[in-house]
């Protein structure tokens, strides 16, 4: 069964998440980004509005933060708070060609990109980004909002 998804952020990381989300069977409803980007597209998906639209979308889709992390995770934390305060839910995305042990724990809103491996007893925090081909070995702990 397909799950509806709204992406929060329309930059380069968004492109990687789109590919992983499609491979995992999600239906992408659109992207929320900066006002000046509304109407543009990321890959084939439209930027439908800004994060002011979050409350209107909480009953229509799950959310995933697609703002990457360059200097700090401040923007990612603020977006997570906005979704939570509006009563929204976060998806956890695992690319179809990634491998996550049934003994690993993934926090809500985390993304595991293509060919990444998350081994037994690894614990990934909330809203973490596990990049393409990353290898998270047994017993590793990755914190919330880490990239």
Short mmCIF file of N, CA and C in Angstrom, two decimals:
data_model
loop_
_atom_site.label_atom_id
_atom_site.label_comp_id
_atom_site.label_asym_id
_atom_site.label_seq_id
_atom_site.Cartn_x
_atom_site.Cartn_y
_atom_site.Cartn_z
N UNK A 1 0.83 -1.19 0.00
CA UNK A 1 0.00 0.00 0.00
C UNK A 1 0.88 1.25 0.00
N UNK A 2 0.62 2.16 -0.88
CA UNK A 2 1.39 3.39 -1.01
C UNK A 2 1.05 4.35 0.12
N UNK A 3 2.05 5.06 0.59
CA UNK A 3 1.86 6.07 1.63
C UNK A 3 2.19 7.43 1.05
N UNK A 4 1.34 8.41 1.35
CA UNK A 4 1.54 9.77 0.85
C UNK A 4 2.62 10.47 1.66
N UNK A 5 3.42 11.29 0.96
CA UNK A 5 4.58 11.91 1.57
C UNK A 5 4.70 13.36 1.12
N UNK A 6 4.97 14.24 2.07
CA UNK A 6 5.31 15.64 1.79
C UNK A 6 6.77 15.82 2.19
N UNK A 7 7.55 16.42 1.30
CA UNK A 7 8.97 16.65 1.53
C UNK A 7 9.17 18.09 2.01
N UNK A 8 10.01 18.26 3.03
CA UNK A 8 10.26 19.59 3.59
C UNK A 8 11.67 20.04 3.24
N UNK A 9 11.78 20.81 2.16
CA UNK A 9 13.06 21.31 1.66
C UNK A 9 13.30 20.84 0.25
N UNK A 10 13.69 21.76 -0.62
CA UNK A 10 13.79 21.44 -2.04
C UNK A 10 15.19 21.49 -2.63
N UNK A 11 16.22 21.28 -1.82
CA UNK A 11 17.60 21.33 -2.34
C UNK A 11 18.10 19.99 -2.83
N UNK A 12 19.41 19.85 -2.87
CA UNK A 12 20.04 18.64 -3.39
C UNK A 12 19.71 17.39 -2.60
N UNK A 13 19.64 17.50 -1.28
CA UNK A 13 19.31 16.32 -0.47
C UNK A 13 17.90 15.83 -0.81
N UNK A 14 17.02 16.75 -1.16
CA UNK A 14 15.66 16.38 -1.55
C UNK A 14 15.69 15.42 -2.74
N UNK A 15 16.57 15.65 -3.69
CA UNK A 15 16.67 14.77 -4.86
C UNK A 15 17.02 13.34 -4.45
N UNK A 16 17.96 13.21 -3.52
CA UNK A 16 18.34 11.87 -3.06
C UNK A 16 17.20 11.19 -2.33
N UNK A 17 16.46 11.95 -1.52
CA UNK A 17 15.35 11.37 -0.77
C UNK A 17 14.21 10.98 -1.71
N UNK A 18 13.97 11.79 -2.74
CA UNK A 18 12.94 11.45 -3.72
C UNK A 18 13.22 10.06 -4.30
N UNK A 19 14.44 9.85 -4.73
CA UNK A 19 14.80 8.57 -5.34
C UNK A 19 14.60 7.41 -4.36
N UNK A 20 15.02 7.60 -3.11
CA UNK A 20 14.86 6.55 -2.11
C UNK A 20 13.38 6.32 -1.78
N UNK A 21 12.62 7.40 -1.65
CA UNK A 21 11.19 7.29 -1.32
C UNK A 21 10.43 6.58 -2.43
N UNK A 22 10.72 6.93 -3.67
CA UNK A 22 10.07 6.24 -4.79
C UNK A 22 10.38 4.75 -4.75
N UNK A 23 11.65 4.41 -4.49
CA UNK A 23 12.04 3.00 -4.49
C UNK A 23 11.37 2.24 -3.34
N UNK A 24 11.01 2.96 -2.27
CA UNK A 24 10.36 2.34 -1.11
C UNK A 24 8.84 2.34 -1.23
N UNK A 25 8.31 2.86 -2.35
CA UNK A 25 6.88 2.78 -2.60
C UNK A 25 6.04 3.95 -2.11
N UNK A 26 6.67 5.04 -1.71
CA UNK A 26 5.91 6.21 -1.28
C UNK A 26 5.35 6.97 -2.48
N UNK A 27 4.24 7.66 -2.27
CA UNK A 27 3.67 8.58 -3.26
C UNK A 27 3.98 9.99 -2.79
N UNK A 28 4.77 10.70 -3.58
CA UNK A 28 5.18 12.05 -3.20
C UNK A 28 4.12 13.04 -3.67
N UNK A 29 3.51 13.73 -2.71
CA UNK A 29 2.44 14.68 -3.01
C UNK A 29 2.98 16.06 -3.37
N UNK A 30 4.18 16.38 -2.92
CA UNK A 30 4.75 17.69 -3.21
C UNK A 30 5.82 18.04 -2.20
N UNK A 31 6.39 19.22 -2.41
CA UNK A 31 7.52 19.70 -1.62
C UNK A 31 7.15 21.07 -1.05
N UNK A 32 7.54 21.31 0.19
CA UNK A 32 7.42 22.63 0.80
C UNK A 32 8.82 23.21 0.92
N UNK A 33 8.97 24.48 0.51
CA UNK A 33 10.29 25.10 0.50
C UNK A 33 10.14 26.60 0.71
N UNK A 34 11.10 27.37 0.31
CA UNK A 34 11.10 28.84 0.47
C UNK A 34 10.08 29.47 -0.48
N UNK A 35 9.51 30.63 -0.10
CA UNK A 35 8.48 31.27 -0.94
C UNK A 35 8.93 31.51 -2.38
N UNK A 36 10.18 31.87 -2.57
CA UNK A 36 10.66 32.19 -3.92
C UNK A 36 10.78 30.96 -4.82
N UNK A 37 10.67 29.76 -4.26
CA UNK A 37 10.79 28.55 -5.08
C UNK A 37 9.43 27.92 -5.42
N UNK A 38 8.34 28.44 -4.82
CA UNK A 38 7.02 27.87 -5.07
C UNK A 38 6.71 27.92 -6.57
N UNK A 39 6.24 26.81 -7.10
CA UNK A 39 5.95 26.69 -8.53
C UNK A 39 7.07 26.02 -9.31
N UNK A 40 8.27 25.98 -8.75
CA UNK A 40 9.37 25.27 -9.39
C UNK A 40 9.22 23.78 -9.13
N UNK A 41 10.09 22.99 -9.73
CA UNK A 41 10.07 21.54 -9.52
C UNK A 41 11.44 21.06 -9.06
N UNK A 42 11.41 19.99 -8.30
CA UNK A 42 12.62 19.24 -7.97
C UNK A 42 12.40 17.87 -8.59
N UNK A 43 13.28 17.53 -9.53
CA UNK A 43 13.06 16.39 -10.40
C UNK A 43 11.68 16.59 -11.03
N UNK A 44 10.73 15.70 -10.85
CA UNK A 44 9.42 15.91 -11.47
C UNK A 44 8.36 16.42 -10.50
N UNK A 45 8.75 16.73 -9.25
CA UNK A 45 7.77 17.05 -8.22
C UNK A 45 7.70 18.55 -7.95
N UNK A 46 6.48 19.08 -7.85
CA UNK A 46 6.32 20.52 -7.67
C UNK A 46 6.57 20.97 -6.23
N UNK A 47 7.12 22.16 -6.12
CA UNK A 47 7.17 22.84 -4.83
C UNK A 47 5.82 23.53 -4.70
N UNK A 48 5.00 23.01 -3.77
CA UNK A 48 3.59 23.42 -3.69
C UNK A 48 3.33 24.54 -2.70
N UNK A 49 4.32 24.87 -1.89
CA UNK A 49 4.13 25.93 -0.91
C UNK A 49 5.28 25.98 0.07
N UNK A 50 5.03 26.66 1.19
CA UNK A 50 6.04 26.82 2.24
C UNK A 50 5.63 26.01 3.47
N UNK A 51 6.47 26.03 4.48
CA UNK A 51 6.16 25.27 5.69
C UNK A 51 4.96 25.83 6.45
N UNK A 52 4.46 26.98 6.04
CA UNK A 52 3.20 27.48 6.61
C UNK A 52 2.03 26.57 6.28
N UNK A 53 2.18 25.72 5.27
CA UNK A 53 1.11 24.80 4.86
C UNK A 53 1.08 23.51 5.68
N UNK A 54 2.05 23.30 6.54
CA UNK A 54 2.13 22.05 7.30
C UNK A 54 0.81 21.71 7.99
N UNK A 55 0.20 22.63 8.75
CA UNK A 55 -1.04 22.26 9.45
C UNK A 55 -2.15 21.77 8.52
N UNK A 56 -2.22 22.32 7.32
CA UNK A 56 -3.27 21.91 6.37
C UNK A 56 -3.01 20.54 5.76
N UNK A 57 -1.81 20.01 5.91
CA UNK A 57 -1.44 18.76 5.25
C UNK A 57 -1.29 17.57 6.21
N UNK A 58 -1.43 17.80 7.52
CA UNK A 58 -1.16 16.71 8.47
C UNK A 58 -2.10 15.53 8.33
N UNK A 59 -3.31 15.76 7.83
CA UNK A 59 -4.25 14.65 7.65
C UNK A 59 -4.16 14.01 6.27
N UNK A 60 -3.30 14.53 5.42
CA UNK A 60 -3.21 14.04 4.05
C UNK A 60 -1.95 13.22 3.78
N UNK A 61 -0.92 13.41 4.60
CA UNK A 61 0.36 12.77 4.29
C UNK A 61 1.25 12.71 5.52
N UNK A 62 2.28 11.89 5.41
CA UNK A 62 3.38 11.90 6.36
C UNK A 62 4.42 12.88 5.84
N UNK A 63 5.35 13.26 6.69
CA UNK A 63 6.37 14.23 6.32
C UNK A 63 7.75 13.60 6.43
N UNK A 64 8.68 14.16 5.67
CA UNK A 64 10.09 13.82 5.81
C UNK A 64 10.87 15.11 5.58
N UNK A 65 11.87 15.35 6.41
CA UNK A 65 12.69 16.55 6.26
C UNK A 65 13.75 16.27 5.21
N UNK A 66 13.74 17.09 4.15
CA UNK A 66 14.69 16.90 3.05
C UNK A 66 15.65 18.07 2.93
N UNK A 67 15.76 18.85 4.00
CA UNK A 67 16.82 19.85 4.11
C UNK A 67 18.05 19.10 4.55
N UNK A 68 19.14 19.24 3.82
CA UNK A 68 20.38 18.58 4.22
C UNK A 68 20.98 19.31 5.42
N UNK A 69 22.16 18.93 5.77
CA UNK A 69 22.80 19.51 6.95
C UNK A 69 24.18 19.97 6.54
N UNK A 70 24.33 21.28 6.39
CA UNK A 70 25.62 21.80 5.96
C UNK A 70 26.46 22.25 7.15
N UNK A 71 25.98 23.22 7.91
CA UNK A 71 26.73 23.70 9.07
C UNK A 71 26.13 23.25 10.38
N UNK A 72 24.81 23.17 10.45
CA UNK A 72 24.16 22.75 11.69
C UNK A 72 22.81 22.13 11.35
N UNK A 73 22.21 21.52 12.37
CA UNK A 73 20.91 20.88 12.17
C UNK A 73 19.76 21.78 12.62
N UNK A 74 20.02 23.06 12.86
CA UNK A 74 19.02 23.98 13.40
C UNK A 74 17.75 24.02 12.55
N UNK A 75 17.87 24.16 11.25
CA UNK A 75 16.69 24.21 10.37
C UNK A 75 15.91 22.91 10.43
N UNK A 76 16.61 21.79 10.46
CA UNK A 76 15.95 20.49 10.53
C UNK A 76 15.17 20.34 11.85
N UNK A 77 15.75 20.81 12.94
CA UNK A 77 15.07 20.75 14.24
C UNK A 77 13.82 21.61 14.22
N UNK A 78 13.91 22.82 13.68
CA UNK A 78 12.75 23.73 13.63
C UNK A 78 11.63 23.13 12.79
N UNK A 79 11.96 22.50 11.67
CA UNK A 79 10.93 21.87 10.84
C UNK A 79 10.26 20.71 11.58
N UNK A 80 11.04 19.92 12.28
CA UNK A 80 10.46 18.80 13.05
C UNK A 80 9.50 19.33 14.11
N UNK A 81 9.87 20.40 14.77
CA UNK A 81 9.00 21.00 15.79
C UNK A 81 7.69 21.51 15.17
N UNK A 82 7.79 22.12 13.99
CA UNK A 82 6.58 22.62 13.33
C UNK A 82 5.61 21.48 13.01
N UNK A 83 6.14 20.39 12.49
CA UNK A 83 5.29 19.24 12.16
C UNK A 83 4.69 18.65 13.43
N UNK A 84 5.49 18.45 14.45
CA UNK A 84 4.98 17.89 15.71
C UNK A 84 3.92 18.79 16.32
N UNK A 85 4.17 20.09 16.34
CA UNK A 85 3.21 21.03 16.93
C UNK A 85 1.89 21.06 16.17
N UNK A 86 1.93 20.74 14.88
CA UNK A 86 0.71 20.70 14.07
C UNK A 86 0.00 19.34 14.15
N UNK A 87 0.61 18.39 14.85
CA UNK A 87 0.01 17.06 14.96
C UNK A 87 0.36 16.13 13.81
N UNK A 88 1.41 16.45 13.04
CA UNK A 88 1.80 15.63 11.90
C UNK A 88 2.62 14.42 12.30
N UNK A 89 2.78 13.51 11.34
CA UNK A 89 3.54 12.28 11.52
C UNK A 89 4.71 12.27 10.54
N UNK A 90 5.77 11.62 10.95
CA UNK A 90 6.94 11.48 10.09
C UNK A 90 7.05 10.07 9.55
N UNK A 91 7.43 9.97 8.30
CA UNK A 91 7.77 8.68 7.70
C UNK A 91 9.21 8.35 8.06
N UNK A 92 9.56 7.09 7.99
CA UNK A 92 10.95 6.65 8.01
C UNK A 92 11.16 5.96 6.67
N UNK A 93 12.19 6.36 5.95
CA UNK A 93 12.39 5.88 4.58
C UNK A 93 13.65 5.02 4.52
N UNK A 94 13.49 3.84 3.97
CA UNK A 94 14.62 2.95 3.71
C UNK A 94 14.60 2.63 2.22
N UNK A 95 15.63 3.06 1.51
CA UNK A 95 15.72 2.78 0.07
C UNK A 95 15.63 1.28 -0.16
N UNK A 96 15.04 0.91 -1.28
CA UNK A 96 14.79 -0.51 -1.57
C UNK A 96 16.08 -1.34 -1.65
N UNK A 97 17.20 -0.71 -1.94
CA UNK A 97 18.46 -1.47 -2.03
C UNK A 97 19.38 -1.23 -0.83
N UNK A 98 18.85 -0.63 0.23
CA UNK A 98 19.58 -0.53 1.49
C UNK A 98 19.26 -1.78 2.32
N UNK A 99 20.08 -2.05 3.29
CA UNK A 99 19.83 -3.19 4.16
C UNK A 99 19.87 -2.72 5.60
N UNK A 100 18.77 -2.99 6.32
CA UNK A 100 18.66 -2.64 7.74
C UNK A 100 18.32 -3.91 8.50
N UNK A 101 19.15 -4.26 9.44
CA UNK A 101 18.93 -5.46 10.24
C UNK A 101 17.61 -5.36 10.99
N UNK A 102 16.94 -6.50 11.13
CA UNK A 102 15.71 -6.53 11.92
C UNK A 102 16.01 -6.25 13.39
N UNK A 103 17.27 -6.28 13.77
CA UNK A 103 17.67 -6.01 15.15
C UNK A 103 18.16 -4.56 15.34
N UNK A 104 18.10 -3.76 14.31
CA UNK A 104 18.48 -2.34 14.40
C UNK A 104 17.24 -1.53 14.76
N UNK A 105 17.45 -0.35 15.28
CA UNK A 105 16.36 0.57 15.61
C UNK A 105 16.57 1.85 14.82
N UNK A 106 15.51 2.27 14.09
CA UNK A 106 15.54 3.54 13.34
C UNK A 106 14.54 4.49 13.96
N UNK A 107 14.99 5.70 14.26
CA UNK A 107 14.10 6.71 14.79
C UNK A 107 13.19 7.28 13.72
N UNK A 108 12.07 7.85 14.14
CA UNK A 108 11.11 8.43 13.21
C UNK A 108 11.77 9.52 12.37
N UNK A 109 11.35 9.60 11.13
CA UNK A 109 11.85 10.64 10.24
C UNK A 109 13.24 10.41 9.69
N UNK A 110 13.82 9.25 9.96
CA UNK A 110 15.16 8.97 9.45
C UNK A 110 15.09 8.45 8.03
N UNK A 111 16.19 8.64 7.31
CA UNK A 111 16.29 8.22 5.91
C UNK A 111 17.55 7.38 5.75
N UNK A 112 17.39 6.19 5.17
CA UNK A 112 18.52 5.33 4.85
C UNK A 112 18.59 5.26 3.33
N UNK A 113 19.63 5.85 2.77
CA UNK A 113 19.73 5.96 1.31
C UNK A 113 20.33 4.70 0.68
N UNK A 114 20.41 4.73 -0.64
CA UNK A 114 20.77 3.56 -1.44
C UNK A 114 22.07 2.89 -1.00
N UNK A 115 21.98 1.56 -0.92
CA UNK A 115 23.09 0.67 -0.63
C UNK A 115 23.74 0.88 0.73
N UNK A 116 23.08 1.63 1.61
CA UNK A 116 23.58 1.77 2.98
C UNK A 116 23.27 0.48 3.74
N UNK A 117 24.06 0.22 4.76
CA UNK A 117 23.89 -0.96 5.61
C UNK A 117 23.81 -0.50 7.06
N UNK A 118 22.78 -0.97 7.75
CA UNK A 118 22.63 -0.71 9.18
C UNK A 118 22.56 -2.07 9.86
N UNK A 119 23.61 -2.42 10.59
CA UNK A 119 23.75 -3.77 11.14
C UNK A 119 23.06 -3.93 12.49
N UNK A 120 23.06 -5.17 12.96
CA UNK A 120 22.38 -5.57 14.19
C UNK A 120 22.79 -4.71 15.37
N UNK A 121 21.79 -4.37 16.18
CA UNK A 121 21.95 -3.63 17.41
C UNK A 121 22.45 -2.20 17.20
N UNK A 122 22.42 -1.70 15.97
CA UNK A 122 22.70 -0.28 15.73
C UNK A 122 21.44 0.49 16.10
N UNK A 123 21.62 1.69 16.62
CA UNK A 123 20.48 2.54 16.97
C UNK A 123 20.66 3.89 16.29
N UNK A 124 19.69 4.22 15.42
CA UNK A 124 19.71 5.48 14.67
C UNK A 124 18.66 6.38 15.29
N UNK A 125 19.04 7.60 15.63
CA UNK A 125 18.12 8.53 16.26
C UNK A 125 17.07 9.07 15.30
N UNK A 126 16.26 9.99 15.79
CA UNK A 126 15.20 10.61 15.01
C UNK A 126 15.80 11.56 13.97
N UNK A 127 15.20 11.55 12.79
CA UNK A 127 15.53 12.50 11.70
C UNK A 127 17.00 12.44 11.28
N UNK A 128 17.59 11.27 11.37
CA UNK A 128 18.98 11.09 10.94
C UNK A 128 19.03 10.81 9.44
N UNK A 129 20.13 11.16 8.83
CA UNK A 129 20.38 10.88 7.42
C UNK A 129 21.52 9.88 7.35
N UNK A 130 21.23 8.70 6.81
CA UNK A 130 22.27 7.70 6.57
C UNK A 130 22.51 7.71 5.07
N UNK A 131 23.63 8.27 4.67
CA UNK A 131 23.89 8.53 3.26
C UNK A 131 24.17 7.27 2.45
N UNK A 132 24.16 7.46 1.16
CA UNK A 132 24.40 6.40 0.19
C UNK A 132 25.68 5.64 0.55
N UNK A 133 25.56 4.33 0.59
CA UNK A 133 26.66 3.39 0.83
C UNK A 133 27.29 3.51 2.21
N UNK A 134 26.64 4.19 3.14
CA UNK A 134 27.18 4.25 4.51
C UNK A 134 27.11 2.87 5.13
N UNK A 135 28.03 2.58 6.03
CA UNK A 135 28.07 1.31 6.75
C UNK A 135 28.00 1.61 8.24
N UNK A 136 26.85 1.34 8.83
CA UNK A 136 26.66 1.54 10.27
C UNK A 136 26.78 0.17 10.91
N UNK A 137 27.87 -0.06 11.59
CA UNK A 137 28.16 -1.39 12.13
C UNK A 137 27.39 -1.67 13.42
N UNK A 138 27.48 -2.90 13.87
CA UNK A 138 26.80 -3.36 15.08
C UNK A 138 27.14 -2.47 16.27
N UNK A 139 26.15 -2.26 17.12
CA UNK A 139 26.29 -1.55 18.39
C UNK A 139 26.58 -0.05 18.26
N UNK A 140 26.55 0.49 17.06
CA UNK A 140 26.79 1.93 16.86
C UNK A 140 25.56 2.71 17.27
N UNK A 141 25.75 3.89 17.83
CA UNK A 141 24.67 4.80 18.19
C UNK A 141 24.84 6.09 17.38
N UNK A 142 23.80 6.45 16.62
CA UNK A 142 23.77 7.68 15.84
C UNK A 142 22.68 8.56 16.48
N UNK A 143 23.01 9.79 16.81
CA UNK A 143 22.07 10.66 17.52
C UNK A 143 20.99 11.25 16.64
N UNK A 144 20.05 11.93 17.27
CA UNK A 144 18.98 12.63 16.57
C UNK A 144 19.57 13.72 15.67
N UNK A 145 19.01 13.86 14.49
CA UNK A 145 19.35 14.91 13.52
C UNK A 145 20.77 14.82 12.99
N UNK A 146 21.42 13.68 13.15
CA UNK A 146 22.78 13.50 12.62
C UNK A 146 22.74 13.20 11.12
N UNK A 147 23.81 13.54 10.47
CA UNK A 147 23.94 13.32 9.02
C UNK A 147 25.28 12.62 8.82
#
